[in-house]
Coordinates of C-alpha atoms in Angstrom, one line a residue:
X1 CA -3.8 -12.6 -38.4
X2 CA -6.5 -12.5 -41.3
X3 CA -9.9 -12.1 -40.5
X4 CA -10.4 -16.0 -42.3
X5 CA -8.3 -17.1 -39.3
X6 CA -10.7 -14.8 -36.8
X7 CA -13.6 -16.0 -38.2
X8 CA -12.2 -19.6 -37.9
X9 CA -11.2 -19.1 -34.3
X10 CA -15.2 -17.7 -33.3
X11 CA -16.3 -20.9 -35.8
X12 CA -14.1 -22.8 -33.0
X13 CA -15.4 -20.9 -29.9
X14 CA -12.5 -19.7 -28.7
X15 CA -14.1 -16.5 -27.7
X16 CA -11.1 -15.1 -24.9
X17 CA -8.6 -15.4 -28.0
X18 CA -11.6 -13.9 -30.5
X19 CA -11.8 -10.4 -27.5
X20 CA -7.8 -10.5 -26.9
X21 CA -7.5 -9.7 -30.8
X22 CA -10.4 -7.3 -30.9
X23 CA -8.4 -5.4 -28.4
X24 CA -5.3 -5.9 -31.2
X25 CA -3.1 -6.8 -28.4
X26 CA -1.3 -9.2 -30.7
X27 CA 1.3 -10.3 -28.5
X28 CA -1.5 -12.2 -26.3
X29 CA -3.2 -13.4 -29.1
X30 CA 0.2 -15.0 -30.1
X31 CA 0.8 -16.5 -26.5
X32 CA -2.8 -17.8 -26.0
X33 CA -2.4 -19.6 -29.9
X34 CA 0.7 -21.4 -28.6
X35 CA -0.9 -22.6 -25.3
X36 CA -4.2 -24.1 -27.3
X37 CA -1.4 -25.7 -29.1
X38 CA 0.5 -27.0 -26.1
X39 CA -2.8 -28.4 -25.0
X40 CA -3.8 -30.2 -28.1
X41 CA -0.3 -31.8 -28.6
X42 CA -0.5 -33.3 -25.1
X43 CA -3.7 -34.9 -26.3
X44 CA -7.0 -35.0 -24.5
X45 CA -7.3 -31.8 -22.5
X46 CA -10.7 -30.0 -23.3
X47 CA -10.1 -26.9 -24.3
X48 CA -13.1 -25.7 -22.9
X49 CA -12.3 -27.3 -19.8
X50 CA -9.1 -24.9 -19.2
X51 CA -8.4 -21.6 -18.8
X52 CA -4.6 -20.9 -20.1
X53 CA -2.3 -20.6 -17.1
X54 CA -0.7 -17.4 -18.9
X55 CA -2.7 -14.6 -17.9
X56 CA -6.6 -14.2 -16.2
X57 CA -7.7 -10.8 -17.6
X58 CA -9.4 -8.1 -15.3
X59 CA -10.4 -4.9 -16.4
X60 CA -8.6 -4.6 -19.9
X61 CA -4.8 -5.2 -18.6
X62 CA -2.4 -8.4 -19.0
X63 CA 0.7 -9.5 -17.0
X64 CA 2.4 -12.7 -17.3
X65 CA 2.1 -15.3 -14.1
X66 CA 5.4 -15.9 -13.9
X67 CA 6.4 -13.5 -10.9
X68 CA 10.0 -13.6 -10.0
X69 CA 11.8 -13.6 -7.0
X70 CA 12.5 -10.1 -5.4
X71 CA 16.2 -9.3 -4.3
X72 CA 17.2 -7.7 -0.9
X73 CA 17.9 -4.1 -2.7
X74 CA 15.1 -3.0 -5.8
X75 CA 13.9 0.0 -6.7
X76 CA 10.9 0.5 -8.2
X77 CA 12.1 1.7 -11.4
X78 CA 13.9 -1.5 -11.5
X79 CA 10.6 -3.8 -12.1
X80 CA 10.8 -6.6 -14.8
X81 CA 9.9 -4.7 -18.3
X82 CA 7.1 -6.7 -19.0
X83 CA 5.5 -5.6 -15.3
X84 CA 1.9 -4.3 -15.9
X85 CA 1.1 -1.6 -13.2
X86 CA -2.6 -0.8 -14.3
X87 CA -3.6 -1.7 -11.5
X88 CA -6.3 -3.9 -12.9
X89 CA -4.8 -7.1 -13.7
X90 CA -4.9 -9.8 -11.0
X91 CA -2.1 -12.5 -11.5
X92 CA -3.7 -16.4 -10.9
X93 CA -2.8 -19.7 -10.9
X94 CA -5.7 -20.7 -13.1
X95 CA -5.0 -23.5 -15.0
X96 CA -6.4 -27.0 -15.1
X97 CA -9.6 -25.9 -13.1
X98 CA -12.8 -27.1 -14.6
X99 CA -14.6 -23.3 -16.6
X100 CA -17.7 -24.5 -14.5
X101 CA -16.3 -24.6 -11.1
X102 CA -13.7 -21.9 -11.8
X103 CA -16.6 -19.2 -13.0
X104 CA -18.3 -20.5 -9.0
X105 CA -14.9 -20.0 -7.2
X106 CA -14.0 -16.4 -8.2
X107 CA -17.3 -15.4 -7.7
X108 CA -15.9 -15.5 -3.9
X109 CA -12.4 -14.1 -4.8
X110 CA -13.5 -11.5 -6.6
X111 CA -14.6 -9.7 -3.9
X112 CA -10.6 -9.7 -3.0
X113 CA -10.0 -8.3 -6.6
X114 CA -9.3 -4.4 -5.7
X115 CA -9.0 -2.3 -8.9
X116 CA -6.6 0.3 -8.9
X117 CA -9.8 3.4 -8.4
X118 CA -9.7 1.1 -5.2
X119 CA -6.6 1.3 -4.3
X120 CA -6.5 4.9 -4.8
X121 CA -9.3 5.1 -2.4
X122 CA -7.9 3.5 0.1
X123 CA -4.4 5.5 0.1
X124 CA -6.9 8.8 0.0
X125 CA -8.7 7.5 3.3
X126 CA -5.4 6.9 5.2
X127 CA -4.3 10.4 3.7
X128 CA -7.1 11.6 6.0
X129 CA -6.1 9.5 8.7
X130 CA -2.7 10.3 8.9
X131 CA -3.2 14.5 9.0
X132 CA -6.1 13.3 11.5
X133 CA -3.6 11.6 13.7
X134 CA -0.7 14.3 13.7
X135 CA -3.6 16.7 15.2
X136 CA -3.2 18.1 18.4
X137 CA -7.4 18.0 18.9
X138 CA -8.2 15.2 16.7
X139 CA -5.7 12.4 17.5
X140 CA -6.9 11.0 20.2
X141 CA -9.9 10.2 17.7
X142 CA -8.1 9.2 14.9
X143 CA -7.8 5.5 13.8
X144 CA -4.1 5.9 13.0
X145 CA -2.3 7.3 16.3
X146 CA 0.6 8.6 14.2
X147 CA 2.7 8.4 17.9
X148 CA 5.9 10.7 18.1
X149 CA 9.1 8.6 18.7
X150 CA 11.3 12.0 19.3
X151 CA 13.7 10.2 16.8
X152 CA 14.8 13.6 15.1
X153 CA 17.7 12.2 12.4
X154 CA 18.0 9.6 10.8
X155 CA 22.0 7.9 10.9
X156 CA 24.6 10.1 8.6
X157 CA 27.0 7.1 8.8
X158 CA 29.2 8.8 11.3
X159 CA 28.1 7.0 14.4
X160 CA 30.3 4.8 16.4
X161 CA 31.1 2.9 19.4
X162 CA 29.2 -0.1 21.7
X163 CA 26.5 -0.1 22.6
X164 CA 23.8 -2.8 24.5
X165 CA 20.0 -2.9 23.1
X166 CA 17.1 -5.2 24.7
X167 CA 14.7 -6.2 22.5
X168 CA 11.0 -7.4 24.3
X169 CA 8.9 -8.4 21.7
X170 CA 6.9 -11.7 23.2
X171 CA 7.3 -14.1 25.6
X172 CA 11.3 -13.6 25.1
X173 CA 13.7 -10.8 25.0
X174 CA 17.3 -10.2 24.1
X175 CA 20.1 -8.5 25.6
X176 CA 22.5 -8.0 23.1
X177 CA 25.9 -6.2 22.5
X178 CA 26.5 -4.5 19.8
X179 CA 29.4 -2.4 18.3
X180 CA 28.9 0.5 15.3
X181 CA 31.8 0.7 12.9
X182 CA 31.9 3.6 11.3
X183 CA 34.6 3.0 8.7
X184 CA 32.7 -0.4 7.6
X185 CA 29.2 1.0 7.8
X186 CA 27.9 -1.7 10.0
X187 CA 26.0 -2.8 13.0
X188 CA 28.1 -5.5 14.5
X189 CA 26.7 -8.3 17.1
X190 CA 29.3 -8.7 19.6
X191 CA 27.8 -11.7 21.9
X192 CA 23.4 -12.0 23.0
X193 CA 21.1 -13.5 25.4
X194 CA 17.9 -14.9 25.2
X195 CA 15.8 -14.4 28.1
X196 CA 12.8 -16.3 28.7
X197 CA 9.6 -14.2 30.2
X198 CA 7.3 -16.6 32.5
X199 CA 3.5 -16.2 31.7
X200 CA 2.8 -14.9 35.2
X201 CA 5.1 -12.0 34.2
X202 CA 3.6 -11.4 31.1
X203 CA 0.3 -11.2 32.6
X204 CA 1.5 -9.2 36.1
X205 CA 2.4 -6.3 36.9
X206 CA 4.7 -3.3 34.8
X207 CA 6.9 -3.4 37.6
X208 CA 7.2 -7.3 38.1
X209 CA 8.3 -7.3 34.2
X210 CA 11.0 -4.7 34.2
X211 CA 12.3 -5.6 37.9
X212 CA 13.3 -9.3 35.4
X213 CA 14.6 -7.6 32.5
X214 CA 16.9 -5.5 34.7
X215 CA 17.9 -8.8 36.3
X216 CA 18.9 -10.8 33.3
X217 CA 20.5 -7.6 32.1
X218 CA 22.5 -7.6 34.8
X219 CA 23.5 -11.2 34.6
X220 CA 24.6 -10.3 31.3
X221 CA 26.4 -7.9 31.8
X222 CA 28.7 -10.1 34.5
X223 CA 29.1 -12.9 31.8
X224 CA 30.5 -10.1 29.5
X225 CA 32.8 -8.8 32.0
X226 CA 30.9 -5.2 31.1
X227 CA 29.9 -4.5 34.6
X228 CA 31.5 -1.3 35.4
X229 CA 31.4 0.2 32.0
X230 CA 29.1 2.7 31.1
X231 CA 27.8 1.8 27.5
X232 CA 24.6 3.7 26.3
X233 CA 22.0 1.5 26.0
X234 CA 19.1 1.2 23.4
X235 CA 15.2 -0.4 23.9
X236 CA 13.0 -1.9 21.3
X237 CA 9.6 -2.2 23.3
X238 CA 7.9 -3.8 19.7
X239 CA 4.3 -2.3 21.3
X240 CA 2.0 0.9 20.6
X241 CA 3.3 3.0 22.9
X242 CA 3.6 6.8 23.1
X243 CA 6.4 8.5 24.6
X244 CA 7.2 11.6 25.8
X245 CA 10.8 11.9 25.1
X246 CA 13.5 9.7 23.7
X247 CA 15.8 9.3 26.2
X248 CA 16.9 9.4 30.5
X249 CA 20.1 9.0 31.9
X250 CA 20.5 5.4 34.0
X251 CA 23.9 4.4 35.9
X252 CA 24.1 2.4 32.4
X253 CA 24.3 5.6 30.0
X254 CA 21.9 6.9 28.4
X255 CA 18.8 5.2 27.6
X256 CA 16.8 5.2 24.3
X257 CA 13.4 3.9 23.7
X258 CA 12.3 2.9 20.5
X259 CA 9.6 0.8 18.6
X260 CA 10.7 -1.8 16.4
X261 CA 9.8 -0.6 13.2
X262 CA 11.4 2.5 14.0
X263 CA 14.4 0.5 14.4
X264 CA 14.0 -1.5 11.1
X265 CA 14.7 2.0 9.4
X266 CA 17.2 3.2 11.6
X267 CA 19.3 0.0 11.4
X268 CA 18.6 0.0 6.7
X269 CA 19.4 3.9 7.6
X270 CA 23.1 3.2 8.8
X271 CA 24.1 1.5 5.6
X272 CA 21.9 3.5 3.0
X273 CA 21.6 7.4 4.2
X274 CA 18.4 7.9 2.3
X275 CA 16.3 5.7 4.1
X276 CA 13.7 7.2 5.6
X277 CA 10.7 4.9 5.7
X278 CA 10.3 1.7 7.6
X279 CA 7.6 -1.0 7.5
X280 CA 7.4 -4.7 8.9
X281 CA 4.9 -6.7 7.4
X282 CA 5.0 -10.2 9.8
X283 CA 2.8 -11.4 11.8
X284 CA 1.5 -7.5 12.6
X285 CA 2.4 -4.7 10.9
X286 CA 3.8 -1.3 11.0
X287 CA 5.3 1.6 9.1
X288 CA 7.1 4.5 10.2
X289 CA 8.7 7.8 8.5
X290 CA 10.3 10.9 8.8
X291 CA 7.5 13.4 8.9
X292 CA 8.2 17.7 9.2
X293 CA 8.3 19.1 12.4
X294 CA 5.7 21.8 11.7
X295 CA 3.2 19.3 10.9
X296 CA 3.5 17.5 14.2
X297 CA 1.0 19.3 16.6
X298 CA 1.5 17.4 19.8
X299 CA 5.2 18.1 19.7
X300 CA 6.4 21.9 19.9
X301 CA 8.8 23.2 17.6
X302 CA 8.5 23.7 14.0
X303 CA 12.3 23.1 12.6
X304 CA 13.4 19.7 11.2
X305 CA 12.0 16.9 11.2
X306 CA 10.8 13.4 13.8
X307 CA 10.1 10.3 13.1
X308 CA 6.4 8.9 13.1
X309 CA 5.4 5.8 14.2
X310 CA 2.0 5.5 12.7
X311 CA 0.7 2.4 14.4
X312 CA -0.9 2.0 10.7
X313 CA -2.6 -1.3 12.1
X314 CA -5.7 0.6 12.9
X315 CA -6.4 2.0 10.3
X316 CA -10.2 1.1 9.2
X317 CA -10.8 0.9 13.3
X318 CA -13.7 3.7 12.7
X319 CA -15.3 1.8 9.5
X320 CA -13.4 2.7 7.1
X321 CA -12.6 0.1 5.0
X322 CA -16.0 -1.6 5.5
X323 CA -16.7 -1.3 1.4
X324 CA -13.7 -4.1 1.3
X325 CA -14.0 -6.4 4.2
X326 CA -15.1 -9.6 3.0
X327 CA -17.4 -12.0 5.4
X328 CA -14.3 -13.4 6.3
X329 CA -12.8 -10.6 7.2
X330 CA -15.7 -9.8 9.6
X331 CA -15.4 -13.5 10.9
X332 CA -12.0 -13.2 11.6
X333 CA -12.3 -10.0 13.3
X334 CA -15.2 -11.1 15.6
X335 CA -13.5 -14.4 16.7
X336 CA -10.1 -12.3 17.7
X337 CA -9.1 -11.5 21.2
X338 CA -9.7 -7.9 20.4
X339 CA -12.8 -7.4 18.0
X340 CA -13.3 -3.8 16.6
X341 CA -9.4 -3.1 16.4
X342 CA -6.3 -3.4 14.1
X343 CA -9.2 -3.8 11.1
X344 CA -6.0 -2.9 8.5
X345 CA -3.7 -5.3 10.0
X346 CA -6.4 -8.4 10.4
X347 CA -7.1 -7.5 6.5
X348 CA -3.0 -7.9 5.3
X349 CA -0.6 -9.2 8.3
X350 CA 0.5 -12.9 8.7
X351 CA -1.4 -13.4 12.1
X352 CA -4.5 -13.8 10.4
X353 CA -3.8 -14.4 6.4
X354 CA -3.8 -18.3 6.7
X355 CA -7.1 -18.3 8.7
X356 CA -9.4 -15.7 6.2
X357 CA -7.5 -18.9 3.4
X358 CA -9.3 -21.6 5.8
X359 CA -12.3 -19.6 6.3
X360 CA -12.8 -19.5 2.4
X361 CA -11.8 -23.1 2.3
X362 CA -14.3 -24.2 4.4
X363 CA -17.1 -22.4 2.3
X364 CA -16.1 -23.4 -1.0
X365 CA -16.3 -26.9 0.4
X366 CA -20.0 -26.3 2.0
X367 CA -20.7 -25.4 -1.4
X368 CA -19.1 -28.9 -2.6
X369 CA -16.5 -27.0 -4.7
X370 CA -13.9 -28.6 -2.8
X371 CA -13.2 -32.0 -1.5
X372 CA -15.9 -33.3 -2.8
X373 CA -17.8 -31.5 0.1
X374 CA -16.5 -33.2 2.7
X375 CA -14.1 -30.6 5.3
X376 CA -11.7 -32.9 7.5
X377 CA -11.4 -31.9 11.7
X378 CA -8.4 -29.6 10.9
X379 CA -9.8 -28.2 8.4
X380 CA -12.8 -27.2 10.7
X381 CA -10.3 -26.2 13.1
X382 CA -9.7 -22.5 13.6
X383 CA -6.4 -21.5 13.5
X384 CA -5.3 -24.5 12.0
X385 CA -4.2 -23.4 8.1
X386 CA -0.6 -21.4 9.1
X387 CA 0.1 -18.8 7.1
X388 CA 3.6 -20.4 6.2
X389 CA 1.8 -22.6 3.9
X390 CA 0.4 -20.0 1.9
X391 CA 4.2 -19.0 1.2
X392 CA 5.1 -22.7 0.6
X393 CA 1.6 -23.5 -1.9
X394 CA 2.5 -20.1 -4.0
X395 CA 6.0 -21.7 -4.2
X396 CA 6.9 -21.0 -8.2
X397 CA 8.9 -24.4 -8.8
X398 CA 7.4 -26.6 -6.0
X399 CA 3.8 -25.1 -5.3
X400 CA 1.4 -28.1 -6.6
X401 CA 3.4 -30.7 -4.4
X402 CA 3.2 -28.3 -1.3
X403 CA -0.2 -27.9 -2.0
X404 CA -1.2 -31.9 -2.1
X405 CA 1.4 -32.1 1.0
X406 CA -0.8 -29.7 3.1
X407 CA -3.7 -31.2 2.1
X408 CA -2.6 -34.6 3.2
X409 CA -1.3 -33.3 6.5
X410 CA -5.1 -32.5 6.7
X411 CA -6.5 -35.2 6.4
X412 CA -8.5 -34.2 3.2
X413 CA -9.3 -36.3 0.4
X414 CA -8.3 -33.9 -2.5
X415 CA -7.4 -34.5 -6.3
X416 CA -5.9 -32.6 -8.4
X417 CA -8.5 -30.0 -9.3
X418 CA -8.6 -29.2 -5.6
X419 CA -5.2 -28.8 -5.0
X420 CA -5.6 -26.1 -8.2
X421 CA -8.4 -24.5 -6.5
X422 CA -6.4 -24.1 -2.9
X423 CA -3.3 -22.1 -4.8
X424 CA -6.0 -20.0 -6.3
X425 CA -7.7 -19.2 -3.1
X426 CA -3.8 -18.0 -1.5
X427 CA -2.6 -16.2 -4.5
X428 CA -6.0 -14.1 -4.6
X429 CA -5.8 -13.5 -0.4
X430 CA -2.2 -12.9 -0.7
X431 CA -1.9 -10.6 -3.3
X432 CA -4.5 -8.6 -1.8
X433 CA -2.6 -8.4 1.2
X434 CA 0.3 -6.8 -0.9
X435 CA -1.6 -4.3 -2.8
X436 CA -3.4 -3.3 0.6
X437 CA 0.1 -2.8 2.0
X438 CA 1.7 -1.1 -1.6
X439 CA -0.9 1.5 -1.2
X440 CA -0.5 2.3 2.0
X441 CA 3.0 2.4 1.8
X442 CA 2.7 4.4 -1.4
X443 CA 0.5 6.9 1.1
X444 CA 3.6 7.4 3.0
X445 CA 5.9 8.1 0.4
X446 CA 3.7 10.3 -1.6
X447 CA 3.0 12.5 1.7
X448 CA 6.7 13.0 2.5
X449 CA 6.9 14.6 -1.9
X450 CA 4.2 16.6 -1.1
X451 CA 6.0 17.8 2.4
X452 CA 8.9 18.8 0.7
X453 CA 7.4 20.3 -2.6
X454 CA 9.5 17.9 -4.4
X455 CA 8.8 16.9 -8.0
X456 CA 10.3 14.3 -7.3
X457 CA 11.0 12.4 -4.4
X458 CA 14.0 9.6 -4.2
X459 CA 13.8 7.2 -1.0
X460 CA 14.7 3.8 0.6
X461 CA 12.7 2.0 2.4
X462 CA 13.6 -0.1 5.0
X463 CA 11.8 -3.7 5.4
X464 CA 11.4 -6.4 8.3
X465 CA 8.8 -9.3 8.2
X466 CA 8.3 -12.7 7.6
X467 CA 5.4 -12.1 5.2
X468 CA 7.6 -9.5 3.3
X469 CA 10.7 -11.9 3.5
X470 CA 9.2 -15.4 3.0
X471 CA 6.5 -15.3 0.3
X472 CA 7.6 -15.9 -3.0
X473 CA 5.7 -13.4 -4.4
X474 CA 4.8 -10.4 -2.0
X475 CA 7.3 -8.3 -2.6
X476 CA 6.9 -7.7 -5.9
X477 CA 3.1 -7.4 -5.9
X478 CA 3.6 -4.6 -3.0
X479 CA 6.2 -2.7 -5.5
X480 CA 4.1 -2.6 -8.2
X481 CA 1.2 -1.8 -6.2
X482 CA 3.3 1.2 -4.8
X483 CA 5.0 2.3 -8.4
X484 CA 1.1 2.1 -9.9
X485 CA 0.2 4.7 -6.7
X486 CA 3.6 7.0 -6.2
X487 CA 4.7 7.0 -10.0
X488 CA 6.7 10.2 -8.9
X489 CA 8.3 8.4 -6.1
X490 CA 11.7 6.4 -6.9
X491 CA 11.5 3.7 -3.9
X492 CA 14.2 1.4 -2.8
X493 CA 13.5 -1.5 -0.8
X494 CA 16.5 -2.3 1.7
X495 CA 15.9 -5.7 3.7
X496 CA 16.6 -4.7 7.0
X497 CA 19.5 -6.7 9.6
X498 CA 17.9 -7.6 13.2
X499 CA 15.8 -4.1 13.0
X500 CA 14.6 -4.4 16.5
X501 CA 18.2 -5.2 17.9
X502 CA 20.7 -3.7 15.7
X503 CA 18.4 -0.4 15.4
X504 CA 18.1 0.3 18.9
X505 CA 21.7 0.8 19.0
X506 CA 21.4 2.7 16.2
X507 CA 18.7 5.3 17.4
X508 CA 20.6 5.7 20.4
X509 CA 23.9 6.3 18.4
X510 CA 21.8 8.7 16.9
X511 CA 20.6 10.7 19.7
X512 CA 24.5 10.7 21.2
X513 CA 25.7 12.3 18.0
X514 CA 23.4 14.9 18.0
X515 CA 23.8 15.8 21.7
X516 CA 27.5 16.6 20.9
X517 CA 26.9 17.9 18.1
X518 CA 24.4 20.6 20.4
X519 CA 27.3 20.5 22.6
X520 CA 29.7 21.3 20.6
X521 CA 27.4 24.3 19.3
X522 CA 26.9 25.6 22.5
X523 CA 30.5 25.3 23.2
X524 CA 30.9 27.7 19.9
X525 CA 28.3 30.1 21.1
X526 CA 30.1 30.8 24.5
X527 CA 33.8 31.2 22.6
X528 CA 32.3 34.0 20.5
X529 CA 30.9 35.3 23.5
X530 CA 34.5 35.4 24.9
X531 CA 35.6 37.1 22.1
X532 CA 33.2 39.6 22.1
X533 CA 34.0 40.5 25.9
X534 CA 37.4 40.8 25.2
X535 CA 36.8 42.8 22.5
X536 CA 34.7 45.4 24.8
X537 CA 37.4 45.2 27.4
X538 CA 40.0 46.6 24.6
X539 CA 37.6 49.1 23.4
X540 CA 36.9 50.3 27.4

């Protein structure tokens, strides 16, 4: 490009393009040209009025919009080529909205912008939290509870056999049987049962609860012709909990209790041997991994490893993360049934995303940047925007129409321009959901290097959760977010298969092999013992 054509371009205003060359990035100065062409051959569209749907600039980095969809099994190294993991640049549906009323709009998303100095904050505060929380004197102040599960292996893809897992997570739990197949590396479902949990159970006593679930299990247990057998059996109780061992011997087997994210990675862990991390981003959120023995002070011994559960939720509980809580944050925290707590997973889980999007809806259209000022019931209803439509408005193909069919279903008068403005608001909440997430995960990963006094660390992470799962675009904001943090971490991300069912049996499975496995040692021991005796008896 000549500086005639530079000087032409100023002459024309076209200041972004006039910066993006000043910076020589030549390929951006090519793609913006062809997009002010686009616009002129459709005839009509101010120029000034849009700002090209190709890239929004923070911070001195570009990426392209266009984010693909993520497949079950990715590593990290495997991102698209023109990925940019500065960390600065924040991805936005952008085009078509009005400069006037876009400059007033991300003057409220912006403070959802984090920059990657942020994000390297953040994942240096839960650092703290998590060495705070494997203290034997300073966890039961720490934020993150970093709870032992007593899991101490992860599956070597030797375990085999059935087994029956219950999995209370709600207002319904499962009985199902499963069976381990060794030489197909799976986690077979052999039959289930729903069970249905009355309210006045839920809200009774511990006794009341279980004295059901060991009624329905044994009801399932006659309709499987299983009474009589003894089959080990495997519980996903998917609530903070700390235990004090893994397992206790019941008429039914053995008996293993186990959270369900522990179970997401035991369950990814069967098929791929170098998981070691699990996370469920849903409607809560979790992560668990497979910390060093010697650094767990509440447990004694110092050989081998456990798995953590480290009830990551809370973390920002003690004011943490008050330097990135937006208003709405605080609003939604305030209005929940439990104010003060889980600040991390108010700020990133699917529970709450779709409310801070209405919260921020209803303030842009006080400020009559939306709807023409005038909010609808629903709209003014808490609870009301589901975060299932933030997955279907940041729809790649179909987002627009989504976005006008939501709208509608609200009883809004909207136009185009606010339909524009909506998708903005989700893609900014939602992505910062993912990077909040990628760096904690990133946290993880980078802790268990440093544990080992690797250079570099090679790992699979296991993942449940709607959020994860469903949005169109999560997952591949949370991998970049976690390649920008953990650049000496090669992650793979392993979808995980009924986590909280299947990995019961799998923990338990666990915990059987290495009992005969000690059994077998011990065996050993007292054989060389014999020999030895002999051996004195001879010499005598």
């Amino acid at each position: 490009m000549t500086e005639a054509r530079l000087v032409r371009l100023y002459a024309r205003s076209d200041a972004r393009l006039v910066r993006l060359y000043a910076r020589s990035d030549a390929r951006l100065v090519r793609l913006y040209a062809l997009h002010l062409r686009a616009a002129d051959a459709v005839g009509g569209t101010s120029r000034r009025a849009v700002t090209p749907s190709l890239l929004v600039h923070r911070g001195g980095s570009h990426l392209p919009v266009g984010r693909r969809r993520t497949k079950q099994k990715m590593s990290s190294r495997q991102m698209p080529e023109k990925a940019d993991v500065s960390g600065d640049t924040w991805t936005l549906h952008t085009d078509g909205i009005p400069a006037d009323t876009l400059a007033k709009v991300q003057e409220y998303l912006e403070r959802f912008h984090l920059t990657r100095e942020k994000l390297q904050e953040v994942s240096a505060r839960l650092r703290k939290d998590l060495t705070r929380g494997l203290g034997k004197h300073s966890h039961h102040k720490a934020p993150v509870k970093m709870l032992p599960t007593f899991v101490r292996a992860t599956p070597d893809g030797t375990e085999k056999g059935d087994f029956l897992t219950l999995d209370l997570g709600g207002t319904n739990f499962r009985v199902l049987h499963v069976r381990v197949v060794e030489e197909q590396q799976k986690v077979l479902k052999i039959d289930s049962q729903i069970c249905a949990i009355p309210k006045e159970m839920m809200q009774g006593t511990g006794e009341e609860l279980f004295d059901h679930i060991a009624s329905c299990l044994n009801d399932f247990l006659l309709s499987q012709n299983l009474k009589g057998q003894t089959l080990p059996l495997g519980f996903t109780f998917s609530f903070p909990c700390e235990q004090k061992e893994i397992d206790k011997d019941y008429d039914i087997g053995s008996v293993a209790m186990v959270n369900d994210t522990v179970g997401t990675m035991m369950s990814c862990g069967f098929r791929d041997q170098s998981c070691e991390i699990g996370m469920i981003i849903g409607t809560g959120t979790n992560a668990c991994y497979m910390e060093e023995m010697k650094n767990v002070k509440r447990v004694e011994g110092e050989d081998g490893r456990m798995c953590i559960n480290t009830e990551w939720g809370g973390f920002g509980d003690d004011g943490s993360l008050k330097d990135i809580q937006t208003e709405f944050d605080v609003a939604v925290d305030e209005t929940s049934i439990n104010p003060g707590v889980h600040t991390f997973e108010k700020m990133i889980s699917g529970m709450y995303l779709g409310e801070i999007v209405r919260l921020l809806l209803v303030r842009l259209t006080e400020e009559r940047l939306l709807f023409g000022g005038r909010p609808s019931e629903t709209l003014l209803t808490p609870g009301a925007f589901e975060t299932r439509f933030i997955s279907e408005i940041e729809e790649p193909d179909n987002g627009l129409e989504n976005t006008q069919k939501v709208l509608s279903k609200f009883g809004l008068k909207w136009d185009t321009v606010d339909s524009r403005v909506v998708r903005l608001v989700c893609d900014a909440i939602s992505s910062r959901s993912a990077r909040l997430c990628g760096a904690a995960l990133a946290t993880l990963a980078n802790r268990i290097r440093v544990n080992r006094r690797l250079e570099h660390l090679k790992t699979t992470v296991g993942v449940d959760g709607t959020v994860y799962k469903k949005h169109p675009n999560f997952s591949e904001e949370l991998q970049k977010t976690v390649l920008l943090l953990a650049p000496k971490c090669d992650i793979t991300f392993l979808l995980s298969e009924d986590g909280s069912g299947k990995g019961a049996a799998m923990v338990t499975a666990v915990a059987q092999r290495l009992a005969r496995q000690s059994r077998l040692l011990e065996e050993s021991d007292g054989e060389v013992d014999d020999e030895e005796e002999e051996e004195e008896e001879e010499d005598q």
